[in-house]
Amino acid sequence: MERRNHGIFYLLLVGLITSCSGASAANTPAGNASVSRQDDLALYQTNLISNEQSILANFPTATHYTLAIELVEPYAVIEGQEKITYFNNEDVELNEIYLRMFPNNGGDLMHVSGLKVTGVETSFELEFNNTAVRVDLPTALQPAESVYLDITYDVQVPTDFGGNYGLFSYIDGVLALDQIYLIIPIYDDEGWNVEIPATNGDMVYADPAFFNVTVTAPSELVIAASGVTVDKQEDGATTIHTILAGPERDFYLAASEAFVVKSEQVGGTLVSSYYLADYPDGGEYVLGVGVDALQTFNEYLGTYPYTELDLVGTPMQAGGMEYSGIVALGLQYYDPQAVFSGMSAFTLLESATAHEVAHEWFFNMVMSDQIDEPWIDEGMAQFLTGLYFEDNYGTTSARSYRDSWDYRWERVGHEPIAIGLPVREYEDIAYSAIIYGRAPLFIHELRQKMGDEVFFNFLRTLFLENKWDVLTTEEFRVTAEQACDCDLQQEFDNWVYPR
């Protein structure tokens, strides 16, 4: 996620970018593609470029979500039906399953009215301030066994920014549906990863999964979503959209009657910018930045896997937010005449766009624990944004953006606070300063120590070896030490580990 810091974050970028602008189961919902409970993964080839389609063979027991969502004006309440096939991929039996209800982090918005386990109505408990549902299984789920959940729920849609930066809202004719369904968190050596979400950090920590989504909506709505739309059926004044997405960490959807769409093809990927008709310059600018960022990260890390990348402008109180195959960007920056604390809106818009696109590599393809080790994905996204500027504008622009990390860190007086702490252990000002400022400076420090040839080999190896997996701090260190054939104990002591 890209958080705003108007006073100091991008000061040295002003003037550098303006000259370079331009650039199944029974009861499958109506309209859904025909799938079995285990799902025919070949259906998801349409979501993947040709060189990536073979990865589907690696996910025979990935979680499968079938969602049916109905959007009815005035969009005050959304009703949903969710069916989940979950496999126990652990080496221990599971006696319960947790489901996260992240909209409840901003209030009592999401309610479950019915829950069945393999066809039998089952009771459940709400925990962690109603942001988690604990389902006690009737019999223990053994390794390699699967269980089938059927959930009926509804969620109230806020009409103001509320909690979590307004990422879930209906504002100014834009419906932004952040975490509109119940998601199963990762189970690891700590057990189920459930806790009260921090107010200043990201929340999703999930395994790759597959999503078969039916959205019934007024035909006037233009929908941007994770994955690809494989079918549209008109039914009077409504349209039934069938969307397939996966492997992906989450599913996101935004919609508006006023969206305009412009697209550009990059290799096997169609990059599309969704924006309100009042902001054509901003929408076209985002498309150009998204295309350039995609090309940069493809070259330095590895190829983006999907046939689509959507960039959508929505009202929010942040610079942007990452999701699988789609990013949301702060609509306030789409006005080329707007100025924020002396800075051009497009200056902020460009860096936010590149940052969120970078998360497709470090968040979506390479997951890390965003709650306990937020430095990995945010530090990498910040560093890669600097690489975007270097690759597209040269070293002067990259140096100016890198200086902005130092300005962030300066907010806490350059105090050497460890970057490897959980979100909850940072105060708000320190979280921004350390995770978005000091963390990318540490990665730059590694680049300086290794030299470019070794460092960029390390970067690519780090991505490829952890693609579709979870990267930890220790795995990051081991890969770095192997790449440079050196001991990085002192660097990790000085920057990463708590003292």
GROMACS .gro file of C-alpha atoms in nm:
model
  499
    1MET     CA    1   0.000   0.000   0.000
    2GLU     CA    2   0.114   0.354  -0.072
    3ARG     CA    3   0.043   0.593   0.212
    4ARG     CA    4   0.042   0.969   0.172
    5ASN     CA    5   0.312   1.181   0.329
    6HIS     CA    6   0.269   1.512   0.152
    7GLY     CA    7   0.507   1.714   0.362
    8ILE     CA    8   0.830   1.530   0.287
    9PHE     CA    9   0.783   1.216   0.086
   10TYR     CA   10   0.846   1.328  -0.270
   11LEU     CA   11   1.001   1.672  -0.239
   12LEU     CA   12   1.293   1.611  -0.470
   13LEU     CA   13   1.077   1.454  -0.737
   14VAL     CA   14   0.901   1.779  -0.820
   15GLY     CA   15   1.001   1.899  -1.164
   16LEU     CA   16   1.173   1.574  -1.260
   17ILE     CA   17   0.868   1.391  -1.378
   18THR     CA   18   0.658   1.665  -1.532
   19SER     CA   19   0.904   1.688  -1.820
   20CYS     CA   20   0.877   1.314  -1.878
   21SER     CA   21   0.500   1.269  -1.867
   22GLY     CA   22   0.312   1.057  -2.112
   23ALA     CA   23   0.343   0.799  -2.118
   24SER     CA   24  -1.874  -2.755  -0.884
   25ALA     CA   25  -2.059  -2.781  -0.622
   26ALA     CA   26  -2.434  -2.805  -0.644
   27ASN     CA   27  -2.622  -2.478  -0.666
   28THR     CA   28  -2.353  -2.308  -0.872
   29PRO     CA   29  -2.476  -1.948  -0.921
   30ALA     CA   30  -2.648  -1.871  -1.248
   31GLY     CA   31  -2.409  -1.747  -1.513
   32ASN     CA   32  -2.105  -1.915  -1.360
   33ALA     CA   33  -1.873  -2.127  -1.570
   34SER     CA   34  -1.931  -2.496  -1.515
   35VAL     CA   35  -1.685  -2.615  -1.253
   36SER     CA   36  -1.659  -2.910  -1.018
   37ARG     CA   37  -1.588  -2.876  -0.648
   38GLN     CA   38  -1.220  -2.948  -0.703
   39ASP     CA   39  -1.239  -2.729  -1.012
   40ASP     CA   40  -1.102  -2.776  -1.356
   41LEU     CA   41  -0.792  -2.562  -1.325
   42ALA     CA   42  -0.756  -2.555  -1.702
   43LEU     CA   43  -1.034  -2.294  -1.701
   44TYR     CA   44  -0.788  -2.050  -1.545
   45GLN     CA   45  -0.550  -2.064  -1.838
   46THR     CA   46  -0.739  -1.764  -1.975
   47ASN     CA   47  -0.608  -1.562  -1.678
   48LEU     CA   48  -0.244  -1.652  -1.748
   49ILE     CA   49  -0.007  -1.566  -2.031
   50SER     CA   50   0.103  -1.869  -2.230
   51ASN     CA   51   0.443  -1.909  -2.060
   52GLU     CA   52   0.278  -1.916  -1.716
   53GLN     CA   53  -0.007  -2.160  -1.778
   54SER     CA   54   0.202  -2.460  -1.676
   55ILE     CA   55   0.207  -2.336  -1.315
   56LEU     CA   56  -0.153  -2.452  -1.275
   57ALA     CA   57  -0.019  -2.803  -1.225
   58ASN     CA   58   0.142  -2.681  -0.902
   59PHE     CA   59  -0.194  -2.600  -0.738
   60PRO     CA   60  -0.402  -2.920  -0.728
   61THR     CA   61  -0.505  -2.856  -0.367
   62ALA     CA   62  -0.525  -2.478  -0.358
   63THR     CA   63  -0.828  -2.319  -0.195
   64HIS     CA   64  -1.114  -2.253  -0.435
   65TYR     CA   65  -1.369  -1.976  -0.378
   66THR     CA   66  -1.699  -1.957  -0.564
   67LEU     CA   67  -1.859  -1.619  -0.501
   68ALA     CA   68  -2.199  -1.487  -0.605
   69ILE     CA   69  -2.234  -1.113  -0.544
   70GLU     CA   70  -2.536  -0.900  -0.626
   71LEU     CA   71  -2.500  -0.524  -0.668
   72VAL     CA   72  -2.829  -0.340  -0.632
   73GLU     CA   73  -2.872   0.037  -0.622
   74PRO     CA   74  -2.821   0.233  -0.402
   75TYR     CA   75  -2.548  -0.018  -0.305
   76ALA     CA   76  -2.610   0.030   0.067
   77VAL     CA   77  -2.603  -0.345   0.136
   78ILE     CA   78  -2.445  -0.620  -0.070
   79GLU     CA   79  -2.560  -0.977  -0.033
   80GLY     CA   80  -2.320  -1.258  -0.103
   81GLN     CA   81  -2.307  -1.634  -0.131
   82GLU     CA   82  -1.967  -1.798  -0.086
   83LYS     CA   83  -1.864  -2.158  -0.136
   84ILE     CA   84  -1.513  -2.264  -0.038
   85THR     CA   85  -1.327  -2.586  -0.100
   86TYR     CA   86  -1.037  -2.594   0.144
   87PHE     CA   87  -0.764  -2.859   0.150
   88ASN     CA   88  -0.552  -2.925   0.455
   89ASN     CA   89  -0.206  -2.879   0.308
   90GLU     CA   90  -0.041  -2.891   0.651
   91ASP     CA   91   0.122  -3.189   0.819
   92VAL     CA   92  -0.108  -3.168   1.122
   93GLU     CA   93  -0.480  -3.224   1.161
   94LEU     CA   94  -0.701  -2.916   1.183
   95ASN     CA   95  -0.988  -2.900   1.429
   96GLU     CA   96  -1.108  -2.557   1.324
   97ILE     CA   97  -1.089  -2.316   1.032
   98TYR     CA   98  -1.074  -1.941   1.053
   99LEU     CA   99  -1.227  -1.695   0.808
  100ARG     CA  100  -1.138  -1.326   0.808
  101MET     CA  101  -1.405  -1.054   0.778
  102PHE     CA  102  -1.187  -0.751   0.711
  103PRO     CA  103  -1.474  -0.502   0.649
  104ASN     CA  104  -1.543  -0.529   1.021
  105ASN     CA  105  -1.211  -0.364   1.093
  106GLY     CA  106  -1.389  -0.039   1.006
  107GLY     CA  107  -1.709  -0.115   1.196
  108ASP     CA  108  -1.977  -0.380   1.233
  109LEU     CA  109  -2.038  -0.409   0.858
  110MET     CA  110  -2.025  -0.777   0.761
  111HIS     CA  111  -2.268  -1.037   0.898
  112VAL     CA  112  -2.285  -1.411   0.839
  113SER     CA  113  -2.642  -1.540   0.836
  114GLY     CA  114  -2.571  -1.902   0.752
  115LEU     CA  115  -2.274  -2.137   0.742
  116LYS     CA  116  -2.265  -2.502   0.638
  117VAL     CA  117  -1.979  -2.750   0.661
  118THR     CA  118  -2.014  -3.016   0.393
  119GLY     CA  119  -2.385  -2.946   0.368
  120VAL     CA  120  -2.462  -2.939   0.742
  121GLU     CA  121  -2.564  -2.615   0.913
  122THR     CA  122  -2.290  -2.534   1.161
  123SER     CA  123  -2.251  -2.286   1.445
  124PHE     CA  124  -1.957  -2.047   1.454
  125GLU     CA  125  -1.790  -1.795   1.683
  126LEU     CA  126  -1.688  -1.437   1.610
  127GLU     CA  127  -1.346  -1.340   1.743
  128PHE     CA  128  -1.090  -1.059   1.724
  129ASN     CA  129  -1.343  -0.775   1.732
  130ASN     CA  130  -1.568  -0.960   1.487
  131THR     CA  131  -1.297  -0.963   1.219
  132ALA     CA  132  -1.264  -1.343   1.234
  133VAL     CA  133  -1.503  -1.636   1.223
  134ARG     CA  134  -1.395  -1.957   1.395
  135VAL     CA  135  -1.559  -2.269   1.258
  136ASP     CA  136  -1.515  -2.577   1.476
  137LEU     CA  137  -1.515  -2.877   1.243
  138PRO     CA  138  -1.737  -3.174   1.329
  139THR     CA  139  -1.440  -3.406   1.274
  140ALA     CA  140  -1.072  -3.322   1.251
  141LEU     CA  141  -0.951  -3.242   0.900
  142GLN     CA  142  -0.657  -3.470   0.833
  143PRO     CA  143  -0.362  -3.376   0.609
  144ALA     CA  144  -0.458  -3.394   0.239
  145GLU     CA  145  -0.829  -3.403   0.322
  146SER     CA  146  -1.069  -3.130   0.210
  147VAL     CA  147  -1.374  -2.962   0.354
  148TYR     CA  148  -1.652  -2.771   0.181
  149LEU     CA  149  -1.796  -2.451   0.333
  150ASP     CA  150  -2.113  -2.275   0.221
  151ILE     CA  151  -2.163  -1.924   0.359
  152THR     CA  152  -2.444  -1.670   0.327
  153TYR     CA  153  -2.357  -1.317   0.430
  154ASP     CA  154  -2.427  -0.950   0.377
  155VAL     CA  155  -2.214  -0.641   0.413
  156GLN     CA  156  -2.303  -0.275   0.455
  157VAL     CA  157  -2.113  -0.041   0.225
  158PRO     CA  158  -1.978   0.281   0.388
  159THR     CA  159  -2.052   0.608   0.212
  160ASP     CA  160  -1.757   0.785   0.375
  161PHE     CA  161  -1.390   0.706   0.411
  162GLY     CA  162  -1.436   0.551   0.755
  163GLY     CA  163  -1.174   0.295   0.851
  164ASN     CA  164  -0.889   0.160   0.641
  165TYR     CA  165  -0.848   0.470   0.424
  166GLY     CA  166  -1.188   0.434   0.254
  167LEU     CA  167  -1.074   0.135   0.047
  168PHE     CA  168  -1.417  -0.023   0.100
  169SER     CA  169  -1.678   0.240   0.014
  170TYR     CA  170  -1.932   0.391  -0.223
  171ILE     CA  171  -1.824   0.750  -0.278
  172ASP     CA  172  -1.880   0.988  -0.571
  173GLY     CA  173  -2.039   0.717  -0.781
  174VAL     CA  174  -1.750   0.472  -0.738
  175LEU     CA  175  -1.810   0.140  -0.567
  176ALA     CA  176  -1.482   0.010  -0.421
  177LEU     CA  177  -1.515  -0.342  -0.282
  178ASP     CA  178  -1.207  -0.420  -0.078
  179GLN     CA  179  -1.226  -0.771   0.078
  180ILE     CA  180  -1.595  -0.815  -0.002
  181TYR     CA  181  -1.584  -1.184   0.091
  182LEU     CA  182  -1.459  -1.404   0.377
  183ILE     CA  183  -1.098  -1.513   0.323
  184ILE     CA  184  -0.905  -1.801   0.483
  185PRO     CA  185  -0.574  -1.686   0.634
  186ILE     CA  186  -0.246  -1.873   0.620
  187TYR     CA  187  -0.183  -2.156   0.863
  188ASP     CA  188   0.188  -2.188   0.947
  189ASP     CA  189   0.419  -2.289   1.231
  190GLU     CA  190   0.241  -2.033   1.452
  191GLY     CA  191  -0.099  -2.183   1.372
  192TRP     CA  192  -0.378  -1.977   1.218
  193ASN     CA  193  -0.265  -1.621   1.146
  194VAL     CA  194  -0.550  -1.432   1.307
  195GLU     CA  195  -0.534  -1.119   1.520
  196ILE     CA  196  -0.701  -0.783   1.547
  197PRO     CA  197  -0.583  -0.600   1.233
  198ALA     CA  198  -0.354  -0.305   1.287
  199THR     CA  199  -0.494   0.032   1.182
  200ASN     CA  200  -0.171   0.137   1.009
  201GLY     CA  201  -0.079  -0.178   0.816
  202ASP     CA  202  -0.208  -0.411   0.546
  203MET     CA  203  -0.415  -0.711   0.646
  204VAL     CA  204  -0.407  -0.988   0.385
  205TYR     CA  205  -0.184  -1.289   0.451
  206ALA     CA  206  -0.316  -1.567   0.232
  207ASP     CA  207  -0.210  -1.861   0.018
  208PRO     CA  208  -0.262  -1.854  -0.359
  209ALA     CA  209  -0.621  -1.945  -0.441
  210PHE     CA  210  -0.868  -1.960  -0.728
  211PHE     CA  211  -1.180  -1.745  -0.759
  212ASN     CA  212  -1.489  -1.817  -0.967
  213VAL     CA  213  -1.702  -1.507  -0.924
  214THR     CA  214  -2.048  -1.418  -1.047
  215VAL     CA  215  -2.142  -1.050  -1.023
  216THR     CA  216  -2.501  -0.951  -1.098
  217ALA     CA  217  -2.516  -0.576  -1.149
  218PRO     CA  218  -2.700  -0.299  -1.333
  219SER     CA  219  -2.590  -0.307  -1.695
  220GLU     CA  220  -2.470   0.054  -1.678
  221LEU     CA  221  -2.195  -0.036  -1.432
  222VAL     CA  222  -1.845  -0.070  -1.572
  223ILE     CA  223  -1.662  -0.330  -1.362
  224ALA     CA  224  -1.289  -0.359  -1.299
  225ALA     CA  225  -1.183  -0.672  -1.114
  226SER     CA  226  -0.910  -0.920  -1.044
  227GLY     CA  227  -0.883  -1.191  -1.309
  228VAL     CA  228  -1.064  -1.196  -1.643
  229THR     CA  229  -1.429  -1.171  -1.736
  230VAL     CA  230  -1.511  -1.486  -1.933
  231ASP     CA  231  -1.884  -1.435  -1.982
  232LYS     CA  232  -2.149  -1.163  -1.977
  233GLN     CA  233  -2.520  -1.237  -1.997
  234GLU     CA  234  -2.786  -0.969  -2.025
  235ASP     CA  235  -3.094  -1.018  -1.810
  236GLY     CA  236  -3.323  -0.722  -1.859
  237ALA     CA  237  -3.163  -0.417  -1.694
  238THR     CA  238  -2.891  -0.626  -1.531
  239THR     CA  239  -2.583  -0.807  -1.654
  240ILE     CA  240  -2.439  -1.126  -1.507
  241HIS     CA  241  -2.060  -1.116  -1.519
  242THR     CA  242  -1.857  -1.434  -1.474
  243ILE     CA  243  -1.499  -1.371  -1.363
  244LEU     CA  244  -1.219  -1.623  -1.320
  245ALA     CA  245  -0.906  -1.532  -1.123
  246GLY     CA  246  -0.615  -1.739  -1.002
  247PRO     CA  247  -0.372  -1.824  -0.872
  248GLU     CA  248  -0.413  -1.504  -0.673
  249ARG     CA  249  -0.385  -1.393  -0.311
  250ASP     CA  250  -0.714  -1.202  -0.303
  251PHE     CA  251  -1.002  -1.073  -0.513
  252TYR     CA  252  -1.098  -0.710  -0.564
  253LEU     CA  253  -1.369  -0.532  -0.756
  254ALA     CA  254  -1.451  -0.168  -0.833
  255ALA     CA  255  -1.740  -0.036  -1.040
  256SER     CA  256  -1.888   0.289  -1.166
  257GLU     CA  257  -2.126   0.403  -1.435
  258ALA     CA  258  -1.879   0.683  -1.510
  259PHE     CA  259  -1.568   0.471  -1.569
  260VAL     CA  260  -1.381   0.520  -1.895
  261VAL     CA  261  -1.132   0.251  -1.999
  262LYS     CA  262  -0.814   0.288  -2.204
  263SER     CA  263  -0.578  -0.002  -2.267
  264GLU     CA  264  -0.237  -0.089  -2.408
  265GLN     CA  265  -0.089  -0.430  -2.483
  266VAL     CA  266   0.248  -0.524  -2.329
  267GLY     CA  267   0.355  -0.867  -2.449
  268GLY     CA  268   0.083  -1.106  -2.340
  269THR     CA  269  -0.069  -0.860  -2.091
  270LEU     CA  270  -0.342  -0.604  -2.157
  271VAL     CA  271  -0.287  -0.305  -1.928
  272SER     CA  272  -0.609  -0.110  -1.869
  273SER     CA  273  -0.670   0.219  -1.692
  274TYR     CA  274  -1.018   0.270  -1.543
  275TYR     CA  275  -1.090   0.631  -1.453
  276LEU     CA  276  -1.376   0.876  -1.421
  277ALA     CA  277  -1.459   1.066  -1.738
  278ASP     CA  278  -1.379   1.396  -1.560
  279TYR     CA  279  -1.010   1.296  -1.535
  280PRO     CA  280  -0.892   1.191  -1.883
  281ASP     CA  281  -0.540   1.328  -1.836
  282GLY     CA  282  -0.494   1.138  -1.512
  283GLY     CA  283  -0.634   0.817  -1.657
  284GLU     CA  284  -0.403   0.830  -1.958
  285TYR     CA  285  -0.105   0.922  -1.740
  286VAL     CA  286  -0.164   0.622  -1.515
  287LEU     CA  287  -0.178   0.394  -1.820
  288GLY     CA  288   0.159   0.518  -1.939
  289VAL     CA  289   0.318   0.474  -1.596
  290GLY     CA  290   0.165   0.128  -1.556
  291VAL     CA  291   0.301   0.016  -1.893
  292ASP     CA  292   0.650   0.146  -1.813
  293ALA     CA  293   0.649  -0.009  -1.464
  294LEU     CA  294   0.536  -0.344  -1.600
  295GLN     CA  295   0.818  -0.346  -1.855
  296THR     CA  296   1.078  -0.251  -1.593
  297PHE     CA  297   0.977  -0.518  -1.343
  298ASN     CA  298   0.940  -0.781  -1.614
  299GLU     CA  299   1.301  -0.717  -1.710
  300TYR     CA  300   1.459  -0.707  -1.365
  301LEU     CA  301   1.253  -0.970  -1.180
  302GLY     CA  302   1.055  -1.200  -1.404
  303THR     CA  303   0.747  -1.185  -1.620
  304TYR     CA  304   0.411  -1.069  -1.487
  305PRO     CA  305   0.191  -1.382  -1.513
  306TYR     CA  306  -0.155  -1.253  -1.603
  307THR     CA  307  -0.323  -1.160  -1.928
  308GLU     CA  308  -0.463  -0.845  -1.766
  309LEU     CA  309  -0.337  -0.572  -1.532
  310ASP     CA  310  -0.601  -0.320  -1.427
  311LEU     CA  311  -0.530   0.023  -1.279
  312VAL     CA  312  -0.839   0.184  -1.130
  313GLY     CA  313  -0.888   0.530  -0.981
  314THR     CA  314  -1.106   0.531  -0.669
  315PRO     CA  315  -1.173   0.781  -0.388
  316MET     CA  316  -0.947   0.695  -0.093
  317GLN     CA  317  -0.734   0.855   0.176
  318ALA     CA  318  -0.416   0.686   0.056
  319GLY     CA  319  -0.196   0.695  -0.249
  320GLY     CA  320  -0.297   0.348  -0.362
  321MET     CA  321  -0.360  -0.013  -0.267
  322GLU     CA  322  -0.242  -0.339  -0.417
  323TYR     CA  323  -0.456  -0.639  -0.504
  324SER     CA  324  -0.397  -0.942  -0.721
  325GLY     CA  325  -0.398  -0.843  -1.087
  326ILE     CA  326  -0.542  -0.499  -1.013
  327VAL     CA  327  -0.438  -0.190  -0.820
  328ALA     CA  328  -0.649   0.094  -0.683
  329LEU     CA  329  -0.510   0.448  -0.696
  330GLY     CA  330  -0.611   0.764  -0.514
  331LEU     CA  331  -0.849   0.953  -0.741
  332GLN     CA  332  -0.750   1.282  -0.576
  333TYR     CA  333  -0.424   1.268  -0.775
  334TYR     CA  334  -0.587   1.234  -1.118
  335ASP     CA  335  -0.636   1.610  -1.159
  336PRO     CA  336  -0.324   1.751  -1.333
  337GLN     CA  337  -0.393   2.096  -1.189
  338ALA     CA  338  -0.411   1.975  -0.829
  339VAL     CA  339  -0.130   2.053  -0.587
  340PHE     CA  340  -0.076   1.887  -0.249
  341SER     CA  341   0.154   2.069  -0.005
  342GLY     CA  342   0.333   2.227  -0.297
  343MET     CA  343   0.363   1.906  -0.497
  344SER     CA  344   0.208   1.821  -0.831
  345ALA     CA  345  -0.065   1.559  -0.810
  346PHE     CA  346   0.095   1.372  -1.099
  347THR     CA  347   0.423   1.351  -0.905
  348LEU     CA  348   0.238   1.159  -0.636
  349LEU     CA  349   0.030   0.964  -0.886
  350GLU     CA  350   0.334   0.832  -1.073
  351SER     CA  351   0.515   0.703  -0.768
  352ALA     CA  352   0.197   0.550  -0.624
  353THR     CA  353   0.124   0.371  -0.953
  354ALA     CA  354   0.475   0.226  -0.982
  355HIS     CA  355   0.470   0.126  -0.613
  356GLU     CA  356   0.142  -0.062  -0.639
  357VAL     CA  357   0.240  -0.234  -0.963
  358ALA     CA  358   0.559  -0.349  -0.788
  359HIS     CA  359   0.340  -0.526  -0.532
  360GLU     CA  360   0.229  -0.766  -0.804
  361TRP     CA  361   0.574  -0.921  -0.761
  362PHE     CA  362   0.618  -0.871  -0.385
  363PHE     CA  363   0.278  -0.933  -0.229
  364ASN     CA  364   0.093  -1.128  -0.496
  365MET     CA  365   0.351  -1.364  -0.643
  366VAL     CA  366   0.590  -1.351  -0.345
  367MET     CA  367   0.387  -1.325  -0.027
  368SER     CA  368   0.534  -1.224   0.307
  369ASP     CA  369   0.376  -1.183   0.647
  370GLN     CA  370   0.246  -0.827   0.615
  371ILE     CA  371   0.153  -0.822   0.983
  372ASP     CA  372   0.472  -0.957   1.140
  373GLU     CA  373   0.729  -0.872   0.871
  374PRO     CA  374   0.591  -0.573   0.678
  375TRP     CA  375   0.937  -0.454   0.576
  376ILE     CA  376   0.970  -0.722   0.310
  377ASP     CA  377   0.687  -0.638   0.071
  378GLU     CA  378   0.674  -0.263   0.143
  379GLY     CA  379   1.051  -0.222   0.145
  380MET     CA  380   1.076  -0.413  -0.181
  381ALA     CA  381   0.791  -0.214  -0.341
  382GLN     CA  382   0.960   0.112  -0.241
  383PHE     CA  383   1.297  -0.004  -0.371
  384LEU     CA  384   1.145  -0.124  -0.698
  385THR     CA  385   0.972   0.212  -0.741
  386GLY     CA  386   1.317   0.369  -0.722
  387LEU     CA  387   1.433   0.119  -0.982
  388TYR     CA  388   1.140   0.225  -1.201
  389PHE     CA  389   1.261   0.587  -1.189
  390GLU     CA  390   1.617   0.480  -1.259
  391ASP     CA  391   1.518   0.264  -1.553
  392ASN     CA  392   1.286   0.520  -1.711
  393TYR     CA  393   1.444   0.856  -1.621
  394GLY     CA  394   1.803   0.792  -1.516
  395THR     CA  395   2.016   0.812  -1.205
  396THR     CA  396   1.932   1.172  -1.110
  397SER     CA  397   1.561   1.096  -1.080
  398ALA     CA  398   1.635   0.772  -0.897
  399ARG     CA  399   1.862   0.953  -0.652
  400SER     CA  400   1.591   1.210  -0.582
  401TYR     CA  401   1.336   0.940  -0.513
  402ARG     CA  402   1.588   0.760  -0.292
  403ASP     CA  403   1.636   1.084  -0.097
  404SER     CA  404   1.264   1.075  -0.024
  405TRP     CA  405   1.320   0.753   0.173
  406ASP     CA  406   1.572   0.939   0.388
  407TYR     CA  407   1.321   1.220   0.443
  408ARG     CA  408   1.076   0.959   0.567
  409TRP     CA  409   1.330   0.821   0.810
  410GLU     CA  410   1.414   1.173   0.925
  411ARG     CA  411   1.064   1.196   1.071
  412VAL     CA  412   1.194   0.989   1.365
  413GLY     CA  413   1.526   1.168   1.375
  414HIS     CA  414   1.706   0.889   1.186
  415GLU     CA  415   1.664   0.673   1.493
  416PRO     CA  416   1.794   0.322   1.408
  417ILE     CA  417   1.463   0.148   1.477
  418ALA     CA  418   1.472  -0.210   1.347
  419ILE     CA  419   1.287  -0.257   1.019
  420GLY     CA  420   1.202  -0.619   1.109
  421LEU     CA  421   0.935  -0.550   1.372
  422PRO     CA  422   0.565  -0.642   1.348
  423VAL     CA  423   0.325  -0.364   1.250
  424ARG     CA  424   0.179  -0.345   1.601
  425GLU     CA  425   0.517  -0.250   1.753
  426TYR     CA  426   0.547   0.072   1.551
  427GLU     CA  427   0.376   0.396   1.634
  428ASP     CA  428   0.200   0.546   1.332
  429ILE     CA  429   0.476   0.795   1.255
  430ALA     CA  430   0.746   0.532   1.305
  431TYR     CA  431   0.569   0.276   1.086
  432SER     CA  432   0.574   0.508   0.788
  433ALA     CA  433   0.927   0.630   0.858
  434ILE     CA  434   1.080   0.287   0.905
  435ILE     CA  435   0.883   0.059   0.672
  436TYR     CA  436   0.858   0.305   0.380
  437GLY     CA  437   1.182   0.490   0.446
  438ARG     CA  438   1.447   0.292   0.629
  439ALA     CA  439   1.353  -0.049   0.479
  440PRO     CA  440   1.423   0.049   0.114
  441LEU     CA  441   1.742   0.222   0.231
  442PHE     CA  442   1.855  -0.112   0.372
  443ILE     CA  443   1.792  -0.283   0.040
  444HIS     CA  444   1.989  -0.005  -0.131
  445GLU     CA  445   2.267  -0.067   0.120
  446LEU     CA  446   2.278  -0.430   0.007
  447ARG     CA  447   2.304  -0.312  -0.353
  448GLN     CA  448   2.599  -0.092  -0.263
  449LYS     CA  449   2.773  -0.375  -0.080
  450MET     CA  450   2.716  -0.638  -0.350
  451GLY     CA  451   2.761  -0.428  -0.661
  452ASP     CA  452   2.501  -0.415  -0.936
  453GLU     CA  453   2.577  -0.740  -1.116
  454VAL     CA  454   2.561  -0.954  -0.802
  455PHE     CA  455   2.273  -0.757  -0.653
  456PHE     CA  456   2.044  -0.784  -0.953
  457ASN     CA  457   2.116  -1.156  -0.981
  458PHE     CA  458   2.017  -1.179  -0.614
  459LEU     CA  459   1.698  -0.981  -0.674
  460ARG     CA  460   1.589  -1.206  -0.957
  461THR     CA  461   1.680  -1.521  -0.764
  462LEU     CA  462   1.489  -1.397  -0.459
  463PHE     CA  463   1.178  -1.354  -0.671
  464LEU     CA  464   1.202  -1.677  -0.870
  465GLU     CA  465   1.283  -1.902  -0.573
  466ASN     CA  466   0.991  -1.768  -0.370
  467LYS     CA  467   0.734  -1.722  -0.644
  468TRP     CA  468   0.388  -1.831  -0.521
  469ASP     CA  469   0.537  -1.900  -0.179
  470VAL     CA  470   0.596  -1.707   0.144
  471LEU     CA  471   0.925  -1.523   0.194
  472THR     CA  472   1.060  -1.469   0.546
  473THR     CA  473   1.334  -1.244   0.676
  474GLU     CA  474   1.569  -1.536   0.730
  475GLU     CA  475   1.509  -1.669   0.379
  476PHE     CA  476   1.580  -1.320   0.247
  477ARG     CA  477   1.911  -1.318   0.436
  478VAL     CA  478   2.016  -1.667   0.327
  479THR     CA  479   1.949  -1.586  -0.039
  480ALA     CA  480   2.141  -1.258  -0.011
  481GLU     CA  481   2.442  -1.424   0.156
  482GLN     CA  482   2.450  -1.699  -0.103
  483ALA     CA  483   2.436  -1.441  -0.382
  484CYS     CA  484   2.726  -1.231  -0.251
  485ASP     CA  485   2.918  -1.518  -0.087
  486CYS     CA  486   2.951  -1.296   0.218
  487ASP     CA  487   2.840  -1.266   0.579
  488LEU     CA  488   2.562  -1.010   0.626
  489GLN     CA  489   2.525  -1.052   1.003
  490GLN     CA  490   2.638  -0.697   1.075
  491GLU     CA  491   2.405  -0.547   0.814
  492PHE     CA  492   2.105  -0.738   0.946
  493ASP     CA  493   2.198  -0.650   1.306
  494ASN     CA  494   2.225  -0.282   1.218
  495TRP     CA  495   1.910  -0.258   1.007
  496VAL     CA  496   1.669  -0.549   1.051
  497TYR     CA  497   1.687  -0.726   1.385
  498PRO     CA  498   1.547  -0.572   1.706
  499ARG     CA  499   1.814  -0.468   1.954
   0.00000   0.00000   0.00000
